[in-house]
């Protein structure tokens, strides 16, 4: 009886985890900060957005800048086009790809007939995944790589004082929501990020 109750409790916990209203977006983040004349970026720094020629007439650019403005405000930075000390340039990209049973991009010779059993990644539940490959009539799943990069440049010197990027591979294609998580991950620990590439997890609604 005790063993049965234990299994029922575990099953209930897994079901509750799978029905959670949040999802976890894990990104690979690399950030580098530099100083101009020995000065760090002030907490109330004023900035304006800088666009590449290809971004000038792109309506999606305004949406991306609005998301970035909200994230930068969390660190005290203020958008002020008339009295900006810094410029902020943002680049984003979303690329679909075919994945193997582990979510990795398929190469020229995808492995066929693989069976994987284990705990589910995003829902937290237990499941069975079968990757049969394209040669057996079952196409591999589509995953999406989202990338976001941000450059903060001092206008007076033209020097880049902060550079950061975040990359996420996953099953979701709602780019605006994923981009919000990527920008939050990319700006984590601003303006003093740790060295090297690290994994950053951000929760967003489903």
PDB file of C-alpha atoms in Angstrom:
ATOM      1  CA  UNK A   1       0.000   0.000   0.000  1.00  0.00           C
ATOM      2  CA  UNK A   2       2.838   2.376   0.889  1.00  0.00           C
ATOM      3  CA  UNK A   3       4.585   1.655  -2.396  1.00  0.00           C
ATOM      4  CA  UNK A   4       1.396   2.321  -4.332  1.00  0.00           C
ATOM      5  CA  UNK A   5       0.885   5.654  -2.600  1.00  0.00           C
ATOM      6  CA  UNK A   6       4.478   6.596  -3.386  1.00  0.00           C
ATOM      7  CA  UNK A   7       3.988   5.877  -7.086  1.00  0.00           C
ATOM      8  CA  UNK A   8       0.710   7.799  -7.127  1.00  0.00           C
ATOM      9  CA  UNK A   9       2.410  10.785  -5.504  1.00  0.00           C
ATOM     10  CA  UNK A  10       5.199  10.734  -8.064  1.00  0.00           C
ATOM     11  CA  UNK A  11       2.689  10.482 -10.908  1.00  0.00           C
ATOM     12  CA  UNK A  12       0.706  13.427  -9.542  1.00  0.00           C
ATOM     13  CA  UNK A  13       3.889  15.493  -9.220  1.00  0.00           C
ATOM     14  CA  UNK A  14       4.845  14.764 -12.822  1.00  0.00           C
ATOM     15  CA  UNK A  15       1.376  15.668 -14.060  1.00  0.00           C
ATOM     16  CA  UNK A  16       1.418  18.947 -12.174  1.00  0.00           C
ATOM     17  CA  UNK A  17       4.847  19.761 -13.592  1.00  0.00           C
ATOM     18  CA  UNK A  18       3.646  19.071 -17.112  1.00  0.00           C
ATOM     19  CA  UNK A  19       0.613  21.331 -16.664  1.00  0.00           C
ATOM     20  CA  UNK A  20       2.615  24.257 -15.310  1.00  0.00           C
ATOM     21  CA  UNK A  21       1.704  27.624 -16.723  1.00  0.00           C
ATOM     22  CA  UNK A  22       5.378  28.517 -17.195  1.00  0.00           C
ATOM     23  CA  UNK A  23       8.088  27.258 -19.520  1.00  0.00           C
ATOM     24  CA  UNK A  24      11.827  27.417 -19.086  1.00  0.00           C
ATOM     25  CA  UNK A  25      13.940  28.967 -21.845  1.00  0.00           C
ATOM     26  CA  UNK A  26      17.607  28.048 -21.479  1.00  0.00           C
ATOM     27  CA  UNK A  27      20.104  30.081 -23.497  1.00  0.00           C
ATOM     28  CA  UNK A  28      23.843  30.076 -24.105  1.00  0.00           C
ATOM     29  CA  UNK A  29      25.027  33.558 -23.200  1.00  0.00           C
ATOM     30  CA  UNK A  30      28.351  35.247 -23.897  1.00  0.00           C
ATOM     31  CA  UNK A  31      28.890  38.823 -22.715  1.00  0.00           C
ATOM     32  CA  UNK A  32      31.945  41.103 -22.662  1.00  0.00           C
ATOM     33  CA  UNK A  33      32.213  44.518 -20.987  1.00  0.00           C
ATOM     34  CA  UNK A  34      34.915  47.109 -21.580  1.00  0.00           C
ATOM     35  CA  UNK A  35      35.627  50.472 -19.988  1.00  0.00           C
ATOM     36  CA  UNK A  36      36.166  53.880 -21.572  1.00  0.00           C
ATOM     37  CA  UNK A  37      38.718  55.989 -19.674  1.00  0.00           C
ATOM     38  CA  UNK A  38      38.328  53.671 -16.686  1.00  0.00           C
ATOM     39  CA  UNK A  39      34.614  54.428 -16.303  1.00  0.00           C
ATOM     40  CA  UNK A  40      31.882  51.823 -16.094  1.00  0.00           C
ATOM     41  CA  UNK A  41      28.389  52.252 -17.558  1.00  0.00           C
ATOM     42  CA  UNK A  42      26.359  54.457 -15.155  1.00  0.00           C
ATOM     43  CA  UNK A  43      23.083  53.115 -13.781  1.00  0.00           C
ATOM     44  CA  UNK A  44      21.026  55.914 -15.359  1.00  0.00           C
ATOM     45  CA  UNK A  45      22.762  55.922 -18.743  1.00  0.00           C
ATOM     46  CA  UNK A  46      20.896  57.540 -21.639  1.00  0.00           C
ATOM     47  CA  UNK A  47      20.849  55.743 -24.978  1.00  0.00           C
ATOM     48  CA  UNK A  48      19.268  55.681 -28.409  1.00  0.00           C
ATOM     49  CA  UNK A  49      18.804  52.805 -30.824  1.00  0.00           C
ATOM     50  CA  UNK A  50      21.082  52.432 -33.812  1.00  0.00           C
ATOM     51  CA  UNK A  51      19.805  50.577 -36.874  1.00  0.00           C
ATOM     52  CA  UNK A  52      21.627  48.892 -39.706  1.00  0.00           C
ATOM     53  CA  UNK A  53      20.525  49.888 -43.227  1.00  0.00           C
ATOM     54  CA  UNK A  54      18.632  46.590 -43.554  1.00  0.00           C
ATOM     55  CA  UNK A  55      16.690  47.366 -40.353  1.00  0.00           C
ATOM     56  CA  UNK A  56      15.542  50.892 -41.212  1.00  0.00           C
ATOM     57  CA  UNK A  57      12.353  49.903 -43.024  1.00  0.00           C
ATOM     58  CA  UNK A  58      11.771  46.609 -41.240  1.00  0.00           C
ATOM     59  CA  UNK A  59       8.568  46.823 -39.120  1.00  0.00           C
ATOM     60  CA  UNK A  60       9.795  43.995 -36.899  1.00  0.00           C
ATOM     61  CA  UNK A  61      12.683  46.186 -35.740  1.00  0.00           C
ATOM     62  CA  UNK A  62      10.345  48.427 -33.747  1.00  0.00           C
ATOM     63  CA  UNK A  63       8.936  45.400 -31.925  1.00  0.00           C
ATOM     64  CA  UNK A  64      12.429  44.181 -31.092  1.00  0.00           C
ATOM     65  CA  UNK A  65      13.460  47.626 -29.834  1.00  0.00           C
ATOM     66  CA  UNK A  66      10.361  47.837 -27.645  1.00  0.00           C
ATOM     67  CA  UNK A  67      11.270  44.506 -26.020  1.00  0.00           C
ATOM     68  CA  UNK A  68      14.867  45.623 -25.544  1.00  0.00           C
ATOM     69  CA  UNK A  69      13.790  48.967 -24.082  1.00  0.00           C
ATOM     70  CA  UNK A  70      11.737  47.190 -21.424  1.00  0.00           C
ATOM     71  CA  UNK A  71      14.652  44.917 -20.502  1.00  0.00           C
ATOM     72  CA  UNK A  72      17.178  47.768 -20.407  1.00  0.00           C
ATOM     73  CA  UNK A  73      14.841  49.738 -18.143  1.00  0.00           C
ATOM     74  CA  UNK A  74      15.171  46.925 -15.590  1.00  0.00           C
ATOM     75  CA  UNK A  75      18.805  48.004 -15.195  1.00  0.00           C
ATOM     76  CA  UNK A  76      18.040  51.727 -15.008  1.00  0.00           C
ATOM     77  CA  UNK A  77      18.982  52.608 -18.590  1.00  0.00           C
ATOM     78  CA  UNK A  78      16.787  55.322 -20.128  1.00  0.00           C
ATOM     79  CA  UNK A  79      15.964  55.791 -23.783  1.00  0.00           C
ATOM     80  CA  UNK A  80      16.637  59.423 -24.649  1.00  0.00           C
ATOM     81  CA  UNK A  81      17.143  60.043 -28.364  1.00  0.00           C
ATOM     82  CA  UNK A  82      17.934  63.748 -27.860  1.00  0.00           C
ATOM     83  CA  UNK A  83      20.529  63.417 -25.073  1.00  0.00           C
ATOM     84  CA  UNK A  84      21.902  59.920 -25.603  1.00  0.00           C
ATOM     85  CA  UNK A  85      25.407  59.050 -24.427  1.00  0.00           C
ATOM     86  CA  UNK A  86      25.251  55.531 -25.835  1.00  0.00           C
ATOM     87  CA  UNK A  87      23.778  53.772 -28.828  1.00  0.00           C
ATOM     88  CA  UNK A  88      22.214  50.301 -28.717  1.00  0.00           C
ATOM     89  CA  UNK A  89      22.265  48.030 -31.745  1.00  0.00           C
ATOM     90  CA  UNK A  90      20.252  44.780 -31.750  1.00  0.00           C
ATOM     91  CA  UNK A  91      20.430  41.834 -34.117  1.00  0.00           C
ATOM     92  CA  UNK A  92      18.036  38.885 -33.984  1.00  0.00           C
ATOM     93  CA  UNK A  93      17.494  35.736 -36.020  1.00  0.00           C
ATOM     94  CA  UNK A  94      15.256  32.671 -35.993  1.00  0.00           C
ATOM     95  CA  UNK A  95      16.247  29.584 -37.990  1.00  0.00           C
ATOM     96  CA  UNK A  96      14.270  26.293 -38.156  1.00  0.00           C
ATOM     97  CA  UNK A  97      16.204  23.027 -38.370  1.00  0.00           C
ATOM     98  CA  UNK A  98      15.529  19.284 -38.342  1.00  0.00           C
ATOM     99  CA  UNK A  99      16.614  17.625 -35.108  1.00  0.00           C
ATOM    100  CA  UNK A 100      17.599  14.158 -33.966  1.00  0.00           C
ATOM    101  CA  UNK A 101      16.153  12.414 -30.908  1.00  0.00           C
ATOM    102  CA  UNK A 102      18.328  14.578 -28.639  1.00  0.00           C
ATOM    103  CA  UNK A 103      17.299  17.871 -30.243  1.00  0.00           C
ATOM    104  CA  UNK A 104      20.605  18.302 -32.085  1.00  0.00           C
ATOM    105  CA  UNK A 105      20.681  19.502 -35.716  1.00  0.00           C
ATOM    106  CA  UNK A 106      20.753  16.603 -38.150  1.00  0.00           C
ATOM    107  CA  UNK A 107      23.929  16.230 -40.162  1.00  0.00           C
ATOM    108  CA  UNK A 108      24.409  14.760 -43.597  1.00  0.00           C
ATOM    109  CA  UNK A 109      23.914  11.214 -42.251  1.00  0.00           C
ATOM    110  CA  UNK A 110      21.122  11.224 -39.633  1.00  0.00           C
ATOM    111  CA  UNK A 111      20.973   8.199 -37.335  1.00  0.00           C
ATOM    112  CA  UNK A 112      17.885   6.087 -38.026  1.00  0.00           C
ATOM    113  CA  UNK A 113      15.833   3.852 -35.822  1.00  0.00           C
ATOM    114  CA  UNK A 114      16.869   5.366 -32.497  1.00  0.00           C
ATOM    115  CA  UNK A 115      14.761   4.887 -29.396  1.00  0.00           C
ATOM    116  CA  UNK A 116      15.142   7.147 -26.395  1.00  0.00           C
ATOM    117  CA  UNK A 117      13.454   6.664 -23.043  1.00  0.00           C
ATOM    118  CA  UNK A 118      13.706   9.205 -20.260  1.00  0.00           C
ATOM    119  CA  UNK A 119      12.255  12.166 -18.497  1.00  0.00           C
ATOM    120  CA  UNK A 120      10.751  14.766 -20.808  1.00  0.00           C
ATOM    121  CA  UNK A 121      12.712  17.952 -21.186  1.00  0.00           C
ATOM    122  CA  UNK A 122      10.266  20.880 -21.113  1.00  0.00           C
ATOM    123  CA  UNK A 123       7.169  19.370 -19.537  1.00  0.00           C
ATOM    124  CA  UNK A 124       9.029  17.516 -16.829  1.00  0.00           C
ATOM    125  CA  UNK A 125       7.076  14.315 -17.529  1.00  0.00           C
ATOM    126  CA  UNK A 126       8.200  10.820 -18.420  1.00  0.00           C
ATOM    127  CA  UNK A 127       7.956   9.755 -22.022  1.00  0.00           C
ATOM    128  CA  UNK A 128       9.115   7.604 -24.892  1.00  0.00           C
ATOM    129  CA  UNK A 129      10.637   9.193 -27.975  1.00  0.00           C
ATOM    130  CA  UNK A 130      11.302   7.319 -31.197  1.00  0.00           C
ATOM    131  CA  UNK A 131      13.467   8.883 -33.891  1.00  0.00           C
ATOM    132  CA  UNK A 132      12.898   6.763 -37.001  1.00  0.00           C
ATOM    133  CA  UNK A 133      14.541   9.130 -39.490  1.00  0.00           C
ATOM    134  CA  UNK A 134      13.355  10.321 -42.866  1.00  0.00           C
ATOM    135  CA  UNK A 135      14.234   7.042 -44.548  1.00  0.00           C
ATOM    136  CA  UNK A 136      11.467   5.160 -42.691  1.00  0.00           C
ATOM    137  CA  UNK A 137       8.609   7.515 -43.515  1.00  0.00           C
ATOM    138  CA  UNK A 138       8.638   9.521 -40.267  1.00  0.00           C
ATOM    139  CA  UNK A 139      10.262  12.942 -40.709  1.00  0.00           C
ATOM    140  CA  UNK A 140      12.365  14.209 -37.791  1.00  0.00           C
ATOM    141  CA  UNK A 141      10.915  17.007 -35.650  1.00  0.00           C
ATOM    142  CA  UNK A 142      11.508  20.655 -36.425  1.00  0.00           C
ATOM    143  CA  UNK A 143      13.343  22.721 -33.821  1.00  0.00           C
ATOM    144  CA  UNK A 144      14.011  26.453 -33.828  1.00  0.00           C
ATOM    145  CA  UNK A 145      17.213  28.329 -33.112  1.00  0.00           C
ATOM    146  CA  UNK A 146      16.659  31.855 -31.810  1.00  0.00           C
ATOM    147  CA  UNK A 147      19.567  34.276 -31.535  1.00  0.00           C
ATOM    148  CA  UNK A 148      19.785  37.774 -30.089  1.00  0.00           C
ATOM    149  CA  UNK A 149      22.804  40.063 -29.962  1.00  0.00           C
ATOM    150  CA  UNK A 150      23.198  43.510 -28.411  1.00  0.00           C
ATOM    151  CA  UNK A 151      25.963  46.106 -28.768  1.00  0.00           C
ATOM    152  CA  UNK A 152      26.201  49.123 -26.482  1.00  0.00           C
ATOM    153  CA  UNK A 153      28.494  51.795 -27.913  1.00  0.00           C
ATOM    154  CA  UNK A 154      29.675  55.096 -26.424  1.00  0.00           C
ATOM    155  CA  UNK A 155      28.801  57.755 -28.989  1.00  0.00           C
ATOM    156  CA  UNK A 156      31.636  60.166 -28.163  1.00  0.00           C
ATOM    157  CA  UNK A 157      34.427  57.640 -28.718  1.00  0.00           C
ATOM    158  CA  UNK A 158      32.634  55.145 -30.945  1.00  0.00           C
ATOM    159  CA  UNK A 159      33.895  52.341 -28.688  1.00  0.00           C
ATOM    160  CA  UNK A 160      31.790  49.282 -27.911  1.00  0.00           C
ATOM    161  CA  UNK A 161      31.460  49.135 -24.124  1.00  0.00           C
ATOM    162  CA  UNK A 162      29.176  46.109 -23.867  1.00  0.00           C
ATOM    163  CA  UNK A 163      28.621  43.170 -26.203  1.00  0.00           C
ATOM    164  CA  UNK A 164      26.324  40.270 -25.427  1.00  0.00           C
ATOM    165  CA  UNK A 165      24.562  37.465 -27.267  1.00  0.00           C
ATOM    166  CA  UNK A 166      22.144  34.666 -26.402  1.00  0.00           C
ATOM    167  CA  UNK A 167      21.242  31.507 -28.354  1.00  0.00           C
ATOM    168  CA  UNK A 168      18.371  29.129 -27.655  1.00  0.00           C
ATOM    169  CA  UNK A 169      17.436  25.883 -29.424  1.00  0.00           C
ATOM    170  CA  UNK A 170      13.962  24.556 -28.730  1.00  0.00           C
ATOM    171  CA  UNK A 171      10.552  23.457 -30.049  1.00  0.00           C
ATOM    172  CA  UNK A 172       8.826  26.866 -29.871  1.00  0.00           C
ATOM    173  CA  UNK A 173       8.381  29.218 -32.818  1.00  0.00           C
ATOM    174  CA  UNK A 174       6.593  32.109 -31.047  1.00  0.00           C
ATOM    175  CA  UNK A 175       9.560  34.353 -31.684  1.00  0.00           C
ATOM    176  CA  UNK A 176       8.400  37.446 -29.781  1.00  0.00           C
ATOM    177  CA  UNK A 177       8.020  35.521 -26.510  1.00  0.00           C
ATOM    178  CA  UNK A 178      11.292  33.648 -26.965  1.00  0.00           C
ATOM    179  CA  UNK A 179      13.079  36.867 -27.906  1.00  0.00           C
ATOM    180  CA  UNK A 180      11.928  38.485 -24.671  1.00  0.00           C
ATOM    181  CA  UNK A 181      13.534  35.616 -22.759  1.00  0.00           C
ATOM    182  CA  UNK A 182      16.721  35.832 -24.844  1.00  0.00           C
ATOM    183  CA  UNK A 183      17.132  39.548 -24.178  1.00  0.00           C
ATOM    184  CA  UNK A 184      16.604  38.995 -20.454  1.00  0.00           C
ATOM    185  CA  UNK A 185      19.225  36.230 -20.536  1.00  0.00           C
ATOM    186  CA  UNK A 186      21.662  38.292 -22.598  1.00  0.00           C
ATOM    187  CA  UNK A 187      21.468  41.181 -20.118  1.00  0.00           C
ATOM    188  CA  UNK A 188      21.800  39.071 -16.986  1.00  0.00           C
ATOM    189  CA  UNK A 189      24.558  40.407 -14.714  1.00  0.00           C
ATOM    190  CA  UNK A 190      24.731  43.672 -16.697  1.00  0.00           C
ATOM    191  CA  UNK A 191      27.009  45.640 -16.636  1.00  0.00           C
ATOM    192  CA  UNK A 192      29.520  43.230 -15.016  1.00  0.00           C
ATOM    193  CA  UNK A 193      29.068  39.816 -16.634  1.00  0.00           C
ATOM    194  CA  UNK A 194      31.219  36.789 -15.774  1.00  0.00           C
ATOM    195  CA  UNK A 195      33.807  35.670 -18.309  1.00  0.00           C
ATOM    196  CA  UNK A 196      33.086  32.946 -20.820  1.00  0.00           C
ATOM    197  CA  UNK A 197      29.911  31.333 -22.093  1.00  0.00           C
ATOM    198  CA  UNK A 198      27.288  30.297 -19.554  1.00  0.00           C
ATOM    199  CA  UNK A 199      23.804  28.800 -19.471  1.00  0.00           C
ATOM    200  CA  UNK A 200      21.046  31.184 -18.374  1.00  0.00           C
ATOM    201  CA  UNK A 201      17.480  30.053 -17.678  1.00  0.00           C
ATOM    202  CA  UNK A 202      14.482  32.386 -17.914  1.00  0.00           C
ATOM    203  CA  UNK A 203      10.868  31.474 -17.180  1.00  0.00           C
ATOM    204  CA  UNK A 204       8.118  32.790 -19.444  1.00  0.00           C
ATOM    205  CA  UNK A 205       4.384  31.980 -19.697  1.00  0.00           C
ATOM    206  CA  UNK A 206       3.286  29.152 -21.964  1.00  0.00           C
TER     207      UNK A 206
END
